[in-house]
Coordinates of C-alpha atoms and ligand atoms in Angstrom, one line a residue:
M1 CA -85.5 84.3 -15.2
S2 CA -84.8 87.7 -16.6
V3 CA -87.0 90.3 -18.2
S4 CA -86.2 91.2 -21.7
E5 CA -85.7 94.9 -23.1
N6 CA -88.8 94.2 -25.1
V7 CA -90.9 93.4 -22.4
L8 CA -89.8 96.7 -20.7
S9 CA -90.0 98.8 -23.7
V10 CA -93.8 97.7 -23.9
F11 CA -94.4 99.4 -20.7
G12 CA -92.4 102.2 -21.8
F13 CA -89.0 101.7 -19.7
D14 CA -85.8 102.0 -21.3
A15 CA -83.8 99.0 -20.3
S16 CA -80.6 101.2 -20.0
L17 CA -82.2 103.6 -17.1
V18 CA -84.0 101.3 -15.0
A19 CA -82.8 98.4 -12.6
V20 CA -84.6 95.3 -12.4
K21 CA -84.6 92.9 -9.4
S22 CA -86.4 89.9 -8.4
H23 CA -89.4 90.7 -5.6
G24 CA -91.2 88.6 -2.8
E25 CA -91.6 85.3 -2.3
G26 CA -94.8 84.4 -4.1
L27 CA -95.0 80.9 -5.3
I28 CA -97.0 81.1 -8.5
N29 CA -96.1 84.4 -10.6
H30 CA -92.6 85.9 -11.1
T31 CA -92.3 89.4 -9.6
Y32 CA -90.0 92.0 -10.0
I33 CA -89.3 95.7 -9.1
V34 CA -88.3 98.0 -11.6
E35 CA -86.4 101.1 -10.5
S36 CA -86.1 104.3 -12.7
E37 CA -84.3 107.1 -11.0
N38 CA -87.3 108.8 -9.2
N39 CA -89.9 106.1 -9.4
A40 CA -90.5 102.4 -8.8
Y41 CA -92.9 100.1 -10.1
I42 CA -93.7 96.3 -9.8
L43 CA -93.8 94.0 -12.9
Q44 CA -95.3 90.9 -13.0
K45 CA -95.2 88.0 -15.6
I46 CA -98.3 85.8 -14.9
N47 CA -98.1 82.1 -14.5
T48 CA -100.5 80.6 -17.3
A49 CA -100.1 77.1 -15.9
V50 CA -102.2 78.1 -13.1
F51 CA -104.1 81.2 -14.6
K52 CA -104.9 79.8 -17.7
N53 CA -107.4 82.6 -18.6
P54 CA -105.4 85.9 -17.7
V55 CA -107.7 88.2 -19.5
A56 CA -110.1 87.3 -16.8
I57 CA -107.7 88.9 -14.3
A58 CA -107.5 92.2 -16.1
H59 CA -111.3 92.2 -16.6
N60 CA -111.9 91.7 -12.8
I61 CA -109.5 94.8 -11.9
Q62 CA -111.2 96.6 -14.2
L63 CA -114.5 96.0 -12.9
I64 CA -113.8 96.7 -9.2
A65 CA -111.5 99.7 -10.2
G66 CA -114.7 101.0 -11.6
Y67 CA -117.0 100.1 -9.0
L68 CA -115.0 101.4 -6.2
A69 CA -114.4 104.7 -7.9
S70 CA -118.0 105.2 -8.0
N71 CA -119.2 103.9 -4.6
T72 CA -116.1 104.6 -2.2
P73 CA -113.9 106.8 -4.3
N74 CA -111.8 107.4 -1.1
Y75 CA -110.8 103.5 -1.2
H76 CA -107.2 103.3 -1.7
F77 CA -107.0 101.2 -4.9
V78 CA -103.8 100.3 -7.2
A79 CA -104.4 100.1 -10.8
P80 CA -102.4 98.7 -13.4
I81 CA -100.4 101.1 -15.5
S82 CA -101.2 101.1 -19.2
S83 CA -98.5 100.0 -21.8
V84 CA -97.3 101.9 -24.6
H85 CA -100.4 100.2 -26.5
G86 CA -102.8 101.6 -23.8
N87 CA -103.5 98.0 -22.3
Q88 CA -103.4 96.8 -18.7
M89 CA -102.0 93.3 -19.7
E90 CA -99.8 92.4 -22.5
Y91 CA -99.0 89.3 -24.2
I92 CA -95.1 89.6 -25.0
E93 CA -93.0 86.6 -26.1
E94 CA -95.4 83.7 -24.9
G95 CA -96.0 85.7 -21.6
Y96 CA -98.9 87.7 -20.1
Y97 CA -97.3 90.9 -18.1
R98 CA -98.8 93.7 -16.2
V99 CA -96.9 96.3 -14.2
F100 CA -98.3 98.3 -11.0
P101 CA -97.1 101.6 -9.5
Y102 CA -95.1 100.8 -6.4
V103 CA -96.8 102.5 -3.6
K104 CA -94.8 105.4 -2.2
G105 CA -94.0 105.4 1.6
S106 CA -95.3 101.6 1.7
H107 CA -93.7 98.5 2.9
A108 CA -95.0 94.8 2.9
K109 CA -94.3 92.3 5.7
T110 CA -93.4 88.6 5.6
V111 CA -94.8 87.9 9.3
V112 CA -97.5 89.3 11.7
Q113 CA -95.3 90.4 14.6
N114 CA -98.0 91.7 16.9
E115 CA -101.8 92.2 17.7
E116 CA -101.8 95.8 16.3
Q117 CA -100.7 94.3 13.0
A118 CA -103.1 91.4 12.9
Y119 CA -106.0 93.8 13.7
E120 CA -104.8 96.1 10.8
A121 CA -104.8 93.4 8.5
G122 CA -108.1 91.9 9.6
Y123 CA -109.7 95.5 9.2
Q124 CA -108.4 95.9 5.6
F125 CA -109.3 93.0 4.0
G126 CA -112.8 93.1 6.0
L127 CA -113.1 96.3 4.7
F128 CA -112.3 95.4 1.1
T129 CA -114.9 92.7 0.7
N130 CA -117.2 94.9 2.7
A131 CA -116.8 97.9 0.2
L132 CA -117.5 95.5 -2.7
N133 CA -120.7 94.2 -0.9
G134 CA -123.1 95.9 -3.3
L135 CA -121.2 94.3 -6.3
D136 CA -122.9 91.1 -7.8
A137 CA -120.0 88.6 -7.2
N138 CA -121.2 86.8 -10.3
D139 CA -120.0 89.6 -12.6
L140 CA -116.5 88.8 -11.6
Q141 CA -115.0 86.0 -13.8
I142 CA -113.4 82.8 -12.3
T143 CA -109.6 83.3 -12.8
I144 CA -109.1 79.7 -11.3
P145 CA -111.9 77.4 -11.4
D146 CA -112.5 75.6 -8.0
F147 CA -109.9 77.5 -6.3
H148 CA -111.3 76.9 -3.0
N149 CA -113.7 74.1 -3.6
L150 CA -112.6 72.0 -0.5
T151 CA -114.7 69.0 -1.8
L152 CA -112.6 69.0 -4.9
R153 CA -109.4 69.4 -3.2
Y154 CA -110.2 66.3 -1.1
A155 CA -111.0 64.5 -4.5
Q156 CA -107.8 65.5 -6.0
F157 CA -106.1 64.2 -3.0
E158 CA -108.0 60.8 -2.9
L159 CA -106.8 60.6 -6.9
A160 CA -103.5 61.0 -5.9
L161 CA -103.5 58.4 -3.5
T162 CA -104.5 55.9 -6.3
S163 CA -102.4 57.5 -8.9
G164 CA -99.5 59.1 -7.4
N165 CA -95.8 58.3 -6.5
Q166 CA -96.0 54.9 -4.5
D167 CA -92.8 55.9 -2.6
R168 CA -94.1 59.1 -1.5
I169 CA -97.3 57.7 -0.8
A170 CA -95.4 55.2 1.8
A171 CA -93.5 58.3 3.1
S172 CA -96.7 60.1 4.0
K173 CA -98.5 57.5 5.8
N174 CA -99.0 59.5 9.1
Q175 CA -100.2 62.6 7.3
I176 CA -102.4 60.9 4.9
Q177 CA -104.1 59.1 7.7
F178 CA -104.4 62.7 9.6
L179 CA -106.0 64.3 6.5
K180 CA -108.2 60.9 6.3
D181 CA -109.4 61.2 9.7
H182 CA -110.3 65.0 9.6
S183 CA -112.4 64.9 6.3
W184 CA -115.3 65.9 8.1
I185 CA -113.8 69.4 7.8
A186 CA -114.2 69.0 3.9
N187 CA -117.8 67.3 4.5
F188 CA -118.9 70.6 6.5
F189 CA -117.9 72.7 3.2
E190 CA -120.9 71.0 1.5
K191 CA -123.0 72.4 4.2
I192 CA -122.0 75.9 3.7
K193 CA -122.4 75.6 -0.1
S194 CA -126.1 74.8 0.3
N195 CA -126.7 77.3 2.8
P196 CA -128.3 80.2 1.1
N197 CA -127.4 82.4 4.2
F198 CA -123.7 81.9 3.0
K199 CA -123.3 84.7 0.2
L200 CA -120.8 84.5 -2.7
R201 CA -119.0 87.7 -2.2
A202 CA -116.1 89.3 -4.0
T203 CA -113.2 87.5 -2.3
H204 CA -109.5 88.0 -2.2
H205 CA -108.5 84.5 -1.8
D206 CA -105.0 85.1 -0.7
T207 CA -104.8 87.4 2.3
K208 CA -101.3 86.7 3.7
I209 CA -99.7 89.5 5.2
S210 CA -97.5 90.4 2.2
N211 CA -100.6 91.1 0.3
L212 CA -101.3 94.5 2.4
L213 CA -99.2 97.3 2.2
F214 CA -98.6 99.0 5.5
D215 CA -97.4 102.9 5.9
D216 CA -94.6 103.8 8.1
H217 CA -96.8 104.0 11.4
D218 CA -97.9 100.3 10.4
K219 CA -101.4 101.4 9.3
G220 CA -102.8 99.6 6.4
I221 CA -102.7 101.3 3.1
C222 CA -104.4 99.0 0.7
V223 CA -104.6 95.3 -0.2
I224 CA -102.8 94.1 -3.1
D225 CA -102.7 90.8 -5.4
L226 CA -105.9 90.8 -7.1
D227 CA -104.9 87.6 -9.3
T228 CA -107.3 85.3 -7.1
L229 CA -110.1 88.0 -6.8
M230 CA -113.1 85.9 -7.5
P231 CA -116.5 84.9 -6.0
G232 CA -116.1 83.1 -2.8
Y233 CA -117.1 82.8 0.7
F234 CA -115.8 84.8 3.9
I235 CA -114.0 81.8 5.3
S236 CA -111.5 81.7 2.6
D237 CA -110.1 85.4 3.3
L238 CA -110.7 85.1 7.1
G239 CA -109.3 81.5 7.3
D240 CA -106.1 82.2 5.5
M241 CA -105.3 85.2 7.8
F242 CA -105.8 82.5 10.5
R243 CA -103.7 80.1 8.8
T244 CA -100.6 82.5 8.1
Y245 CA -101.0 85.1 10.9
L246 CA -101.6 82.9 14.1
C247 CA -98.2 81.5 14.3
A248 CA -94.9 83.4 14.6
V249 CA -93.4 81.3 11.8
S250 CA -94.6 80.6 8.3
E251 CA -95.4 77.4 6.3
E252 CA -91.7 77.1 5.4
E253 CA -91.0 76.4 9.0
T254 CA -89.4 72.8 9.6
D255 CA -88.6 73.0 13.4
F256 CA -92.1 72.1 14.2
S257 CA -92.2 72.7 18.1
K258 CA -92.5 76.6 16.8
I259 CA -95.8 76.3 15.5
V260 CA -97.9 77.4 18.2
V261 CA -101.2 79.2 17.8
R262 CA -101.4 82.6 19.2
P263 CA -105.1 83.2 20.8
T264 CA -104.1 87.2 21.2
I265 CA -103.5 87.1 17.5
Y266 CA -106.6 85.2 16.9
K267 CA -108.8 87.9 19.0
A268 CA -106.9 90.8 17.1
I269 CA -107.9 89.7 13.5
V270 CA -111.4 88.6 14.4
K271 CA -111.9 92.2 15.9
G272 CA -110.4 94.0 12.8
Y273 CA -112.0 91.8 10.4
L274 CA -115.6 92.3 12.1
K275 CA -114.6 96.1 12.4
G276 CA -113.9 96.3 8.6
A277 CA -117.0 94.1 7.5
G278 CA -119.6 96.1 9.3
N279 CA -122.7 94.3 9.3
M280 CA -122.3 92.7 6.3
L281 CA -122.1 88.8 7.8
S282 CA -125.2 86.7 8.3
I283 CA -125.8 85.0 11.5
D284 CA -125.3 81.9 9.8
E285 CA -121.8 83.3 8.6
A286 CA -120.8 84.9 11.7
D287 CA -121.3 81.2 13.4
Q288 CA -118.3 80.1 11.3
I289 CA -115.7 82.1 12.0
Y290 CA -113.6 79.3 13.9
Y291 CA -114.2 77.2 11.2
A292 CA -112.5 79.3 8.5
G293 CA -109.3 78.4 10.3
L294 CA -110.1 74.6 9.9
F295 CA -111.1 75.1 6.4
M296 CA -108.1 77.0 5.3
M297 CA -105.6 75.1 7.2
Y298 CA -107.3 71.5 6.4
M299 CA -107.3 72.7 2.5
Q300 CA -103.7 74.0 2.5
A301 CA -102.2 70.9 3.9
L302 CA -104.1 69.0 1.4
R303 CA -102.9 71.0 -1.3
F304 CA -99.1 70.6 -0.2
L305 CA -99.6 66.8 0.4
T306 CA -101.4 66.2 -2.7
D307 CA -98.8 68.1 -4.6
F308 CA -95.8 66.2 -2.9
I309 CA -97.5 62.8 -3.7
N310 CA -97.7 64.3 -7.6
D311 CA -94.0 65.1 -7.5
D312 CA -94.4 68.5 -7.1
I313 CA -96.2 69.6 -10.3
Y314 CA -98.1 72.6 -9.2
Y315 CA -95.9 74.2 -6.4
G316 CA -92.5 73.1 -7.8
A317 CA -90.0 72.4 -4.8
K318 CA -86.5 74.2 -3.6
Y319 CA -85.5 70.8 -2.1
P320 CA -87.1 67.1 -2.2
L321 CA -89.1 67.0 0.8
H322 CA -90.4 70.7 0.5
N323 CA -94.2 70.0 0.0
F324 CA -93.9 67.0 2.4
N325 CA -92.5 69.5 5.1
R326 CA -95.1 72.2 4.2
A327 CA -97.9 69.6 4.6
S328 CA -96.5 68.5 7.9
N329 CA -96.1 72.1 9.0
Q330 CA -100.0 72.9 8.2
I331 CA -101.0 69.6 9.8
K332 CA -99.3 70.8 13.1
L333 CA -100.8 74.1 12.7
L334 CA -104.4 72.5 12.3
E335 CA -103.7 70.4 15.4
D336 CA -102.6 73.2 17.7
Y337 CA -105.6 75.2 16.4
L338 CA -108.1 72.0 17.1
Q339 CA -106.7 71.8 20.8
K340 CA -107.1 75.5 21.4
K341 CA -110.9 75.9 19.9
E342 CA -112.1 76.5 23.7
I343 CA -109.5 79.3 24.2
L344 CA -110.1 80.7 20.9
Q345 CA -113.9 81.0 21.5
I346 CA -113.6 82.4 24.7
E347 CA -111.1 85.2 23.2
I348 CA -113.6 86.4 20.7
N349 CA -116.5 86.3 23.2
N350 CA -114.4 88.8 25.7
Ligands
GN1_401 C1 -99.8 80.4 -3.7 O1 -97.9 82.2 -5.1 P1 -98.6 82.6 -3.6 O2 -97.6 82.5 -2.9 O3 -99.3 83.9 -3.4 C2 -101.3 80.0 -3.7 C3 -102.0 80.1 -2.5 C4 -101.3 79.3 -1.4 C5 -100.0 79.8 -1.5 C6 -99.4 79.0 -0.3 C7 -102.5 80.8 -7.0 O4 -100.0 81.7 -3.4 O5 -103.4 79.7 -2.8 O6 -102.1 79.8 -0.3 O7 -99.4 79.7 -2.5 N1 -101.8 80.6 -4.9 C8 -102.2 79.8 -5.8 O8 -98.0 79.5 0.0 O9 -102.1 78.6 -6.2
MG402 MG1 -101.0 85.2 -4.8

């Protein structure tokens, strides 16, 4: 997909003076880098099949930009650039677009290579939620209803088993059985939802490593991609770090022998997160640090397998077994994580 001259001009770019290239590996939005002679920008087209109310995204970004500016003015926040009409988001040719400045001297990573990077990411995402601790999370709008509602994700999985592609259901027999056998992970989430000591917080909901910008010394500069910023529980952010950093290979890996949880990375994430979070977590919340990983790995396995059974309607697929493989990958990760429970808990108590 390419970007039209019209879209570029709404954000003040002259198509003959900029170079536009696809950027990043996100599954949902289309992201481009726009380079002029002296500057670079990130242009994004929002996927409106997923984000049905893009105006909610713009509302949230503006709300927290204002909140951070008055409460923690030193916090590095990347606000969108206004269009020639003065808007931070524009509806052009049946699509919603926005532009961010490219943060100079920054780079993004696709995998966590060492403990220092894991600590730094944990720290930055903890700091982010902590900086917004005083904001009433209910003032944020919901950009994707029930996004991390594991109860609903389980119900969607069960529905797919009755109405989905029968051949794909048959091919997924083992994965389906595994997910059913571990439905206690979904049941436990119900306890969390009804526990008043679990606070609804301003939650990022997509803490993969490429959503943190690093400087040349591998220190974090700021978190990016605030489309799924909504009220949520801390287990979403901490859990997605476990899900995406603990293993040296990603959810795309199909050689499952490489899927191994690294306890030292677990310890580094937790240390960093708790440092950034300060004393924000309640005792009940802090008791569920390990559960955060179960929650996110299990949910992602459910989502990938459900999508495979539903003929890839949500994520799409680069090859026929793509979502099947990603689900199997996440199940393998969850198995190793379950098996290492004791070791991981010893790590954080030391
Ligand atoms: C999607 O598009 P991306 O990669 O930022 C998804 C996340 C999943 C992730 C899995 C809005 O994120 O929830 O964890 O894929 N985002 C949405 O790779 O569904
Ligand atoms: Mg994202």
